XYZ file of C-alpha atoms in Angstrom:
718
model
C 9.547 -3.263 44.057
C 11.625 -4.968 46.657
C 11.300 -7.989 48.828
C 13.238 -8.728 51.985
C 15.589 -11.671 52.201
C 16.253 -13.525 55.399
C 19.590 -11.849 55.770
C 17.910 -8.494 55.880
C 19.124 -7.337 52.496
C 16.680 -5.940 50.001
C 16.612 -6.900 46.367
C 14.626 -5.231 43.637
C 12.368 -7.727 41.998
C 9.897 -5.632 40.107
C 11.162 -2.831 37.936
C 9.074 -2.263 34.861
C 11.071 -0.424 32.237
C 9.700 0.842 29.033
C 13.010 0.018 27.488
C 12.927 -3.583 28.658
C 12.728 -4.967 25.166
C 15.887 -3.260 24.045
C 18.325 -6.082 23.631
C 20.019 -5.208 20.416
C 23.312 -5.408 22.180
C 22.902 -9.113 22.488
C 23.970 -9.447 18.873
C 27.417 -8.603 20.066
C 27.760 -12.066 21.421
C 27.651 -13.707 18.045
C 31.242 -12.876 17.209
C 34.081 -13.089 19.648
C 37.139 -13.026 17.573
C 38.843 -11.134 20.300
C 38.821 -14.164 22.522
C 40.745 -16.467 20.307
C 43.016 -17.593 23.071
C 40.335 -20.045 24.050
C 39.978 -21.773 20.723
C 42.591 -24.439 21.060
C 40.250 -27.151 22.222
C 39.799 -28.958 18.943
C 42.600 -31.500 19.232
C 40.226 -34.390 19.842
C 38.181 -33.338 16.825
C 41.339 -33.490 14.656
C 42.141 -36.953 16.000
C 38.642 -38.148 15.181
C 39.084 -37.070 11.578
C 42.529 -38.660 11.344
C 41.405 -42.010 12.729
C 38.246 -41.979 10.602
C 40.139 -41.334 7.376
C 42.867 -43.819 8.262
C 40.325 -46.501 9.158
C 38.504 -46.289 5.827
C 41.731 -46.183 3.818
C 43.129 -49.194 5.655
C 39.810 -51.032 5.316
C 40.144 -50.707 1.537
C 43.790 -51.903 1.668
C 42.821 -54.809 3.915
C 40.519 -56.383 1.322
C 43.289 -57.474 -1.105
C 45.725 -58.186 1.747
C 43.306 -60.655 3.306
C 41.994 -61.957 -0.003
C 45.448 -62.770 -1.381
C 46.798 -64.192 1.896
C 47.746 -67.834 1.436
C 46.901 -68.729 5.051
C 43.441 -67.114 4.790
C 42.786 -68.872 1.468
C 43.660 -72.218 3.071
C 41.375 -71.471 6.052
C 38.398 -70.508 3.924
C 39.082 -73.076 1.209
C 39.647 -71.294 -2.068
C 42.481 -71.291 -4.608
C 44.629 -68.263 -5.338
C 45.469 -67.483 -9.000
C 48.645 -69.159 -10.232
C 50.589 -66.018 -11.063
C 53.931 -64.698 -9.762
C 52.465 -61.323 -8.721
C 49.881 -62.927 -6.437
C 52.452 -63.803 -3.796
C 53.477 -60.135 -3.472
C 50.067 -58.473 -3.151
C 49.804 -59.141 0.587
C 53.457 -58.314 1.423
C 53.446 -55.006 -0.475
C 50.062 -53.751 0.710
C 50.636 -55.268 4.165
C 53.828 -53.245 4.495
C 51.890 -50.091 3.617
C 49.290 -50.968 6.227
C 51.950 -51.558 8.874
C 53.845 -48.335 8.220
C 50.886 -46.084 7.487
C 47.931 -47.590 9.307
C 50.060 -48.682 12.242
C 51.847 -45.332 12.648
C 49.518 -43.987 15.420
C 50.137 -47.093 17.487
C 53.868 -47.165 16.847
C 54.145 -43.498 17.838
C 52.054 -44.141 20.936
C 54.213 -47.111 21.842
C 57.338 -44.948 21.775
C 55.657 -42.539 24.200
C 54.645 -45.383 26.524
C 58.173 -46.770 26.485
C 59.621 -43.349 27.298
C 57.176 -42.882 30.154
C 57.765 -46.463 31.296
C 54.006 -47.043 31.350
C 53.147 -49.872 28.971
C 49.571 -49.855 27.797
C 47.328 -50.475 24.859
C 49.560 -48.750 22.291
C 52.600 -50.821 23.200
C 50.600 -54.050 23.180
C 49.127 -53.277 19.754
C 52.527 -52.220 18.400
C 54.127 -55.395 19.709
C 51.535 -57.536 17.955
C 51.574 -55.747 14.590
C 55.380 -55.473 14.553
C 55.883 -59.142 15.292
C 53.171 -60.034 12.769
C 54.851 -57.846 10.128
C 58.362 -59.194 10.710
C 57.188 -62.791 10.824
C 55.001 -62.431 7.728
C 57.737 -60.685 5.761
C 60.191 -63.369 6.848
C 57.781 -66.051 5.643
C 57.232 -64.241 2.307
C 60.992 -64.000 1.791
C 61.282 -67.675 2.754
C 63.498 -66.811 5.703
C 60.986 -68.171 8.232
C 58.483 -71.002 8.325
C 55.605 -70.532 5.861
C 53.220 -71.061 8.817
C 54.136 -67.554 9.944
C 52.822 -65.837 6.812
C 49.740 -64.290 8.442
C 49.421 -61.018 6.526
C 45.664 -61.248 6.861
C 45.941 -61.212 10.636
C 48.132 -58.106 10.486
C 45.555 -56.402 8.269
C 42.661 -57.252 10.592
C 44.633 -56.115 13.625
C 45.330 -52.703 12.088
C 41.767 -52.174 10.837
C 39.992 -53.271 14.011
C 42.328 -51.298 16.279
C 41.841 -48.190 14.133
C 38.084 -48.682 14.402
C 38.303 -48.974 18.178
C 40.392 -45.833 18.497
C 38.145 -43.924 16.097
C 35.154 -44.747 18.282
C 37.150 -43.841 21.378
C 38.337 -40.471 20.059
C 34.851 -39.648 18.843
C 33.485 -40.118 22.347
C 36.246 -37.902 23.758
C 35.607 -35.212 21.179
C 31.899 -34.891 21.961
C 32.431 -31.880 24.141
C 31.974 -28.154 24.016
C 34.523 -25.736 25.305
C 33.634 -24.250 28.671
C 36.417 -21.736 28.217
C 35.010 -20.531 24.915
C 31.619 -20.121 26.536
C 33.098 -18.088 29.351
C 34.903 -15.809 26.921
C 31.696 -15.335 24.939
C 30.006 -13.753 27.944
C 32.125 -10.650 27.471
C 31.158 -8.026 24.918
C 33.526 -7.332 22.045
C 33.473 -3.601 22.694
C 33.283 -1.297 25.670
C 32.228 2.352 25.753
C 34.821 4.207 27.819
C 34.265 7.746 29.120
C 37.187 9.922 28.022
C 36.594 13.413 29.414
C 33.496 14.740 27.695
C 33.679 12.100 25.001
C 32.762 8.447 24.840
C 35.152 6.200 22.889
C 34.808 2.574 21.863
C 37.595 0.229 22.988
C 38.149 -3.502 23.363
C 37.534 -4.816 26.912
C 41.164 -5.910 27.005
C 42.270 -2.273 26.691
C 40.477 -1.181 29.861
C 42.508 -0.413 32.974
C 41.504 -0.128 36.609
C 39.912 3.272 37.218
C 38.342 3.627 33.756
C 34.664 4.547 33.654
C 32.510 2.690 31.110
C 28.925 3.141 29.989
C 26.699 0.055 30.090
C 23.540 0.627 28.059
C 20.213 -1.182 28.611
C 20.482 -4.731 27.302
C 24.298 -4.653 27.175
C 26.859 -6.686 29.106
C 29.259 -5.303 31.678
C 32.749 -5.466 30.089
C 34.752 -5.748 33.335
C 34.252 -6.086 37.075
C 33.474 -2.711 38.553
C 31.537 -0.417 40.861
C 28.458 1.548 39.785
C 29.203 5.282 39.977
C 26.018 6.512 38.325
C 22.573 4.986 37.808
C 20.806 1.846 38.930
C 19.547 -1.155 37.018
C 18.015 -4.572 37.371
C 20.924 -6.868 36.532
C 20.503 -10.217 34.858
C 23.191 -12.210 36.672
C 21.917 -15.627 35.596
C 25.011 -16.316 33.485
C 27.129 -16.006 36.635
C 24.796 -17.007 39.459
C 22.365 -19.344 37.732
C 19.514 -17.398 39.369
C 16.880 -16.310 36.860
C 15.579 -13.408 38.953
C 17.072 -9.996 38.194
C 18.842 -8.210 41.037
C 18.680 -4.449 41.559
C 22.109 -2.823 41.675
C 22.425 0.794 42.776
C 25.203 3.365 42.899
C 28.158 2.106 44.920
C 27.367 -1.596 44.402
C 29.642 -4.077 42.661
C 28.834 -5.613 39.255
C 30.544 -8.526 37.529
C 31.772 -8.792 33.944
C 29.319 -10.647 31.721
C 26.165 -9.628 33.602
C 23.504 -7.654 31.732
C 21.781 -4.394 32.650
C 18.199 -5.197 31.636
C 16.369 -1.922 32.105
C 18.582 1.106 32.635
C 21.953 2.462 31.650
C 24.882 2.558 34.068
C 28.244 4.156 34.497
C 30.693 1.687 35.984
C 34.194 2.298 37.315
C 36.461 -0.625 36.457
C 37.883 -2.277 39.586
C 39.358 -5.469 38.138
C 40.621 -6.592 34.748
C 42.120 -9.697 33.173
C 42.933 -12.526 35.554
C 41.568 -10.597 38.527
C 37.952 -10.698 37.342
C 35.376 -13.085 38.784
C 34.853 -14.608 35.344
C 38.566 -15.333 34.995
C 38.562 -16.906 38.451
C 35.752 -19.242 37.462
C 37.603 -19.983 34.233
C 40.745 -20.989 36.126
C 38.811 -23.226 38.492
C 37.212 -24.998 35.527
C 40.555 -25.403 33.785
C 42.278 -26.798 36.882
C 39.503 -29.221 37.718
C 39.231 -30.523 34.151
C 42.979 -31.000 33.931
C 43.060 -33.008 37.142
C 40.202 -35.302 36.132
C 41.689 -36.035 32.702
C 44.625 -37.863 34.275
C 42.467 -40.739 35.501
C 43.700 -44.187 34.526
C 41.444 -46.134 32.184
C 40.446 -49.725 32.771
C 41.467 -50.922 29.338
C 44.941 -49.425 29.648
C 45.443 -51.251 32.925
C 44.385 -54.510 31.328
C 46.645 -53.845 28.353
C 49.633 -53.196 30.625
C 49.142 -56.508 32.403
C 48.650 -58.326 29.104
C 51.839 -56.763 27.709
C 53.964 -58.196 30.526
C 52.033 -61.457 30.355
C 52.764 -61.741 26.619
C 56.452 -60.934 27.006
C 56.831 -63.379 29.858
C 54.997 -66.145 28.012
C 57.021 -65.521 24.831
C 60.321 -65.613 26.710
C 59.432 -68.841 28.511
C 58.259 -70.363 25.207
C 61.500 -69.484 23.427
C 63.675 -70.798 26.245
C 61.789 -74.061 26.765
C 61.557 -75.037 23.085
C 65.209 -74.131 22.565
C 66.296 -76.192 25.549
C 64.557 -79.265 24.233
C 66.436 -78.859 20.967
C 63.764 -77.470 18.625
C 64.937 -73.941 17.732
C 62.743 -73.698 14.605
C 59.680 -74.622 16.620
C 60.798 -72.135 19.285
C 60.683 -69.316 16.709
C 57.245 -70.333 15.393
C 55.754 -70.790 18.870
C 57.228 -67.544 20.234
C 55.952 -65.457 17.327
C 52.542 -67.121 17.536
C 52.326 -66.249 21.240
C 53.227 -62.605 20.637
C 50.659 -62.152 17.864
C 47.867 -63.955 19.691
C 48.587 -61.930 22.828
C 46.938 -58.881 21.269
C 43.261 -59.719 21.076
C 41.136 -57.736 18.710
C 38.472 -57.707 21.377
C 40.525 -55.670 23.821
C 40.661 -52.722 21.451
C 36.874 -52.712 21.143
C 35.894 -53.853 24.639
C 35.561 -50.351 26.112
C 34.971 -48.054 23.082
C 32.159 -50.211 21.693
C 30.331 -50.319 25.020
C 30.735 -46.570 25.425
C 29.540 -45.927 21.885
C 26.376 -47.978 22.339
C 25.859 -46.621 25.841
C 26.042 -43.025 24.655
C 23.601 -43.759 21.839
C 21.114 -45.339 24.238
C 21.593 -42.488 26.668
C 20.830 -39.914 23.970
C 17.536 -41.668 23.268
C 16.739 -41.296 26.965
C 17.604 -37.597 27.018
C 21.102 -38.047 28.457
C 24.176 -36.845 26.537
C 27.487 -38.415 27.579
C 30.513 -36.214 26.886
C 33.079 -37.880 29.087
C 33.613 -41.632 29.198
C 35.215 -41.392 32.626
C 32.098 -39.676 33.946
C 29.992 -42.557 32.680
C 32.275 -45.084 34.351
C 32.344 -43.135 37.628
C 28.603 -42.571 38.003
C 28.033 -46.098 39.313
C 30.126 -45.317 42.421
C 28.457 -41.996 43.262
C 26.966 -41.940 46.750
C 26.174 -38.217 47.065
C 24.262 -36.186 44.482
C 24.539 -32.422 44.883
C 21.738 -30.444 43.221
C 21.756 -26.755 42.517
C 18.319 -25.507 43.540
C 17.274 -22.859 41.078
C 16.626 -24.160 37.598
C 17.429 -27.722 38.615
C 15.099 -28.864 41.401
C 12.951 -25.825 40.747
C 11.839 -24.291 37.469
C 13.912 -21.156 37.985
C 10.961 -18.881 37.384
C 8.448 -17.348 39.780
C 4.954 -18.751 40.170
C 1.970 -17.474 42.144
C 1.662 -19.909 45.039
C -0.699 -18.042 47.334
C -3.389 -15.344 47.348
C -4.648 -13.563 50.488
C -7.738 -11.407 49.772
C -9.310 -9.018 52.320
C -12.400 -6.824 52.680
C -14.702 -9.497 51.322
C -13.054 -9.807 47.931
C -12.356 -13.235 46.465
C -8.922 -14.551 45.512
C -9.982 -14.562 41.871
C -10.935 -10.883 41.939
C -7.623 -9.868 43.536
C -5.650 -11.946 41.036
C -7.623 -10.630 38.054
C -7.065 -6.997 39.051
C -3.346 -7.632 39.624
C -3.064 -9.357 36.247
C -4.826 -6.435 34.559
C -2.378 -3.949 36.086
C 0.604 -6.107 35.138
C -0.624 -6.851 31.620
C 1.726 -4.390 29.882
C 4.839 -5.389 31.854
C 7.547 -7.764 30.654
C 8.928 -8.430 34.113
C 9.129 -12.131 35.182
C 6.897 -11.490 38.198
C 4.340 -9.761 36.002
C 4.345 -12.709 33.617
C 3.850 -15.063 36.577
C 0.792 -13.117 37.756
C -0.732 -12.927 34.273
C 0.014 -16.625 33.752
C -1.682 -17.567 37.044
C -4.809 -15.661 36.031
C -4.816 -17.334 32.639
C -4.361 -20.773 34.249
C -7.464 -20.140 36.388
C -9.439 -19.096 33.360
C -10.158 -15.654 34.796
C -11.657 -12.833 32.790
C -8.902 -10.200 33.047
C -10.197 -6.664 32.317
C -8.288 -4.248 30.101
C -6.172 -1.555 31.690
C -5.003 1.895 30.713
C -2.536 4.536 31.883
C 0.099 1.910 32.724
C 3.224 3.149 34.485
C 6.033 1.599 36.461
C 8.301 2.960 39.110
C 11.710 1.356 39.769
C 11.873 -0.269 43.198
C 8.191 0.516 43.817
C 5.842 -1.273 41.421
C 3.270 -0.762 38.711
C 0.113 1.276 38.420
C -2.742 1.136 35.920
C -6.384 2.115 35.654
C -8.776 -0.854 35.515
C -12.498 -0.164 35.015
C -12.069 3.291 36.493
C -10.158 1.976 39.528
C -6.466 2.747 40.054
C -4.820 -0.601 40.720
C -1.266 -0.818 42.042
C 0.947 -3.867 42.591
C 4.170 -3.598 44.496
C 6.325 -4.410 47.497
C 7.284 -2.684 50.741
C 8.109 0.649 49.109
C 4.621 0.834 47.616
C 3.089 0.269 51.049
C 5.378 2.914 52.531
C 4.189 5.466 49.968
C 0.585 4.973 51.030
C 1.429 4.429 54.714
C 0.007 0.903 54.846
C 1.225 -2.119 56.797
C 1.768 -5.575 55.363
C -0.949 -8.147 55.808
C -0.408 -10.456 58.766
C 0.216 -13.445 56.515
C 3.306 -11.776 55.038
C 5.589 -12.821 57.904
C 4.730 -16.491 57.467
C 5.221 -16.268 53.709
C 8.537 -14.521 54.140
C 9.737 -17.265 56.491
C 9.250 -19.704 53.616
C 11.299 -17.552 51.290
C 8.405 -16.221 49.222
C 8.297 -12.959 47.266
C 5.433 -10.836 48.616
C 3.479 -8.343 46.510
C 0.495 -6.330 47.743
C -2.416 -5.285 45.547
C -4.031 -1.872 46.077
C -7.263 -0.481 44.619
C -7.692 3.298 44.874
C -4.902 3.394 47.468
C -6.529 0.728 49.692
C -4.952 -2.709 50.206
C -7.254 -5.426 48.842
C -4.957 -8.416 49.112
C -1.477 -9.917 48.792
C 0.196 -12.339 46.435
C 2.800 -14.931 47.325
C 5.264 -15.826 44.550
C 7.933 -18.482 44.732
C 10.200 -20.496 42.505
C 8.071 -23.511 41.621
C 9.438 -26.959 42.402
C 9.593 -29.228 39.382
C 6.923 -31.919 39.618
C 9.554 -34.622 38.951
C 11.935 -33.561 41.719
C 10.283 -35.654 44.475
C 10.569 -38.843 42.462
C 14.177 -37.995 41.630
C 15.037 -37.654 45.322
C 13.160 -40.861 46.250
C 14.853 -42.752 43.435
C 18.317 -41.583 44.479
C 17.641 -42.694 48.027
C 16.638 -46.096 46.663
C 19.892 -46.163 44.669
C 21.844 -45.667 47.895
C 22.808 -42.041 47.332
C 22.574 -39.110 49.704
C 20.814 -36.069 48.213
C 22.319 -32.653 48.919
C 21.057 -29.242 47.796
C 23.202 -26.154 47.313
C 21.917 -22.639 46.705
C 22.750 -18.997 47.091
C 19.301 -18.386 48.548
C 18.636 -17.707 52.206
C 18.453 -20.617 54.672
C 14.668 -20.358 55.059
C 14.098 -20.677 51.324
C 16.431 -23.641 51.077
C 14.961 -25.406 54.114
C 11.448 -25.013 52.709
C 12.391 -26.718 49.427
C 14.433 -29.396 51.221
C 11.545 -30.251 53.534
C 9.163 -30.454 50.598
C 11.397 -32.881 48.698
C 12.912 -34.916 51.533
C 16.476 -33.759 50.843
C 19.110 -35.022 53.302
C 21.436 -32.018 53.543
C 21.391 -28.335 52.598
C 24.094 -25.769 51.825
C 22.387 -22.366 51.783
C 23.713 -18.866 51.222
C 26.655 -20.230 49.218
C 28.454 -17.676 47.073
C 29.171 -18.656 43.468
C 32.910 -18.954 44.012
C 32.385 -21.267 47.015
C 30.309 -23.969 45.341
C 33.383 -25.929 44.236
C 34.624 -25.816 47.846
C 31.393 -27.476 49.020
C 31.955 -30.263 46.503
C 35.491 -30.681 47.843
C 34.092 -30.746 51.389
C 31.810 -33.655 50.523
C 34.699 -35.442 48.803
C 36.879 -34.965 51.884
C 34.177 -36.791 53.862
C 34.737 -39.795 51.623
C 31.819 -39.274 49.238
C 31.859 -39.830 45.498
C 30.020 -36.716 44.371
C 27.850 -35.996 41.354
C 27.002 -32.315 40.905
C 23.879 -31.265 39.003
C 23.687 -27.607 37.935
C 22.855 -25.153 35.190
C 24.606 -21.804 35.761
C 28.055 -20.379 35.122
C 28.523 -20.306 38.861
C 28.041 -24.079 38.821
C 30.852 -24.630 36.299
C 33.748 -24.983 38.773
C 31.662 -27.285 40.963
C 30.632 -29.366 37.938
C 34.264 -29.725 36.917
C 35.437 -30.408 40.493
C 32.871 -33.148 41.146
C 33.600 -36.782 40.404
C 30.775 -36.500 37.863
C 29.445 -33.181 36.588
C 25.870 -33.256 35.271
C 24.532 -30.175 33.494
C 20.893 -29.431 32.868
C 20.580 -28.996 29.113
C 18.515 -25.882 29.464
C 21.341 -24.234 31.395
C 24.227 -22.122 30.210
C 26.867 -23.160 27.691
C 29.544 -22.817 30.352
C 27.824 -25.235 32.703
C 27.367 -27.673 29.829
C 31.008 -27.282 28.820
C 32.214 -28.092 32.343
C 30.133 -31.219 32.790
C 30.783 -34.793 31.739
C 27.078 -35.582 31.399
C 24.349 -33.333 29.981
C 20.639 -33.814 30.601
C 18.890 -32.782 27.404
C 15.727 -32.087 29.380
C 15.328 -30.362 32.710
C 13.944 -33.527 34.329
C 16.060 -34.281 37.436
C 14.951 -37.929 37.244
C 17.385 -38.241 34.349
C 20.148 -38.511 36.959
C 18.737 -41.966 37.731
C 19.002 -42.805 34.034
C 22.701 -41.958 34.186
C 23.213 -44.208 37.225
C 21.305 -47.037 35.552
C 23.336 -46.663 32.374
C 26.623 -46.462 34.259
C 25.985 -49.654 36.177
C 24.799 -51.528 33.093
C 27.682 -50.351 30.893
C 30.237 -51.132 33.611
C 28.938 -54.697 33.774
C 29.387 -54.977 30.004
C 32.866 -53.472 30.161
C 33.897 -55.993 32.806
C 32.388 -58.865 30.868
C 34.137 -57.779 27.666
C 37.466 -57.270 29.369
C 37.224 -60.638 31.087
C 36.428 -62.263 27.754
C 39.365 -60.541 26.054
C 41.747 -61.314 28.892
C 40.288 -64.780 29.467
C 40.855 -65.629 25.827
C 44.518 -64.712 26.323
C 44.864 -66.665 29.520
C 43.737 -69.790 27.682
C 45.046 -69.343 24.139
C 48.547 -68.027 24.945
C 49.618 -71.080 27.006
C 48.118 -73.375 24.359
C 49.984 -71.505 21.614
C 53.153 -71.742 23.659
C 52.764 -75.534 23.727
C 51.932 -76.380 27.347
C 49.986 -79.411 26.054
C 52.611 -80.455 23.507
C 53.410 -83.475 25.654
C 49.997 -84.930 24.834
C 50.273 -83.977 21.181
C 48.270 -80.743 21.147
C 49.720 -77.411 20.048
C 47.389 -74.562 19.131
C 47.900 -73.843 15.423
C 48.301 -70.235 14.396
C 45.244 -70.482 12.157
C 43.043 -71.679 15.024
C 44.416 -68.928 17.263
C 43.542 -66.400 14.614
C 40.004 -67.759 14.371
C 39.653 -67.550 18.161
C 40.863 -63.963 18.030
C 38.168 -63.086 15.530
C 35.593 -64.999 17.553
C 36.472 -62.977 20.653
C 35.738 -59.806 18.720
C 32.333 -61.136 17.694
C 31.503 -62.121 21.268
C 32.503 -58.680 22.576
C 30.450 -56.945 19.900
C 27.358 -59.068 20.548
C 27.655 -58.614 24.298
C 27.858 -54.839 23.901
C 24.743 -54.915 21.710
C 22.736 -56.190 24.675
C 22.909 -52.639 26.084
C 20.413 -51.624 23.386
C 17.685 -53.285 25.435
C 18.006 -50.582 28.095
C 15.113 -48.141 28.389
C 16.633 -44.976 29.818
C 13.629 -42.698 29.804
C 13.412 -40.874 33.152
C 10.093 -42.493 34.048
C 11.397 -46.008 33.336
C 14.681 -45.532 35.196
C 12.875 -44.053 38.204
C 10.398 -46.924 38.229
C 13.281 -49.406 38.156
C 14.885 -47.931 41.269
C 11.587 -47.468 43.090
C 10.524 -50.992 42.092
C 7.206 -49.963 40.623
C 5.495 -49.763 37.274
C 6.609 -46.733 35.268
C 4.311 -43.781 35.134
C 4.590 -40.762 32.938
C 3.341 -38.339 35.546
C 5.170 -37.883 38.792
C 3.424 -38.180 42.126
C 5.477 -35.306 43.375
C 3.652 -32.503 45.050
C 3.801 -28.908 43.909
C 5.588 -26.412 46.110
C 2.320 -25.147 47.486
C -1.254 -24.884 46.363
C -2.716 -21.609 45.163
C -5.476 -20.118 47.294
């Protein structure tokens, strides 16, 4: 059966195939070796493994290096064995740690020098190189024994490796959107070759080929239907759960599924010209542009690098001018080593690590650290409607009985007729009857007619459920209430008993009960709420009015969603996009923060920086809460790390030497370790956050948390 959209187009919404359960072709999607060009996204995963292995190896090496360090022994207060080999344990193993454990930083430093962009790698390399040279010089008795701080070199390498391991792990927690897009295509296509049908790879198809798409199978390439009609599951491309009837002459997109009938499709686009490839390119471009964002810690490291060099140069010059060249060497080296605080390497990764763990407990999965940092500045949240603010499945929201029958009787008869159907609308009707506790009679002689409806015999009465075409067959008019329902974007089905209309059913996509609180909470957080949908304006306006949404983009084609995000950004907004479909992927990637509903498609999840494990839109408030809290901790940690430098470096340089105070290297080393402890403890305070959707919403709405939302349903039944 069909229902009319506001734009006048008609879409089949109730075809009841006997073959509906035939989905064997879906097994094809388990292997996609033919799409290997998309499998080069594991670099971060390799880096995680490298840093993890290197960290544990260097941690083992660090134990004897620290334990046999003369300076560390003096600090702690124990005696080293009186043996010649003891003096060489730290130098030998320390050299291994510098060359092996320090290699990632040294390599990174070379890259930063070449790009003329000093950052964390150069600062770390400067510290460990100076520490190595000074310590080796002290061990060879070429420099003052005070400079023999092998233990500090070991701790620097180990702690920096730990920080980068944590950092790379957070970057690697991602799925490949490109792999997910490729997986939508079948591995094989059935091409018509004269009177024969041959099996080929989708990549071998050319424009003009005719392919057979069997029930339950995916369309291998964009094309035009030349024979047959089918209800197409386009949810992987549009995000809309409702099947759409496609007839001869209409266009179909690669990756969509013919749910009920076979088709013959003439290929009209292949390769880069397909809609799927276009989406893929948009995702790739948007992700590439967002990955170039400058990180806070790198900026701090760059400033600290120049600060350290400047302080070291001034120290060397001043102490040399006053005639103390030996002291100049000791003070300069001390400044350069102290200038690399352990805390800086952990300041951001540790906060992110704890933040992501807390988020996961609250049903929020953080894939992209930059997304977490950016969420605090978002002032416009763009929601996809279907499957995000709504449940993405039809629900009976109204019953209009006539001729003295009750709503329960009409619903029970409709449910009896629909009992043998697997169609989403049929399930909605049966579910509504079950929810009311109705006694649904058994039916017999079930049949379905594409684009018309269903028919069954119930207690000797022929009951039919369908749309306009069913009414046309029996020369009946719609009930008067149908116009009002249609204006609110509802699907309208009429129920007939022995050819006479006995009532009508209104079905609509049910609004999630949490959506109202989500919108109210976002308003309280200072964000504008925007909704985007491919549905007609009337449908969108109805949902927006129900939820109190500020702005609506209706009738938006899948390929234009990213453009709407760009439009909001051009108005000066920091945009978070919340979606669940493949069609949302470019918009998710284009937004300042992409948030995917966990129940959505793999492609949407792969394109987003944040994933909501549940379908609760209130979780967006959890992300904002977490972002603001973690940003405060990042700032505090960075200020502690930098503040430590601002105080300790001048003291190590000897600015108070005139009053007899010069910061000893040992004390500087202790302060460095203390800064790490402070940063770690400060980050641990994030564990007190309760990021459950109810708690986060209550925080923004300044009320006690409740587990049940006060949001209203889309409409009451009756």
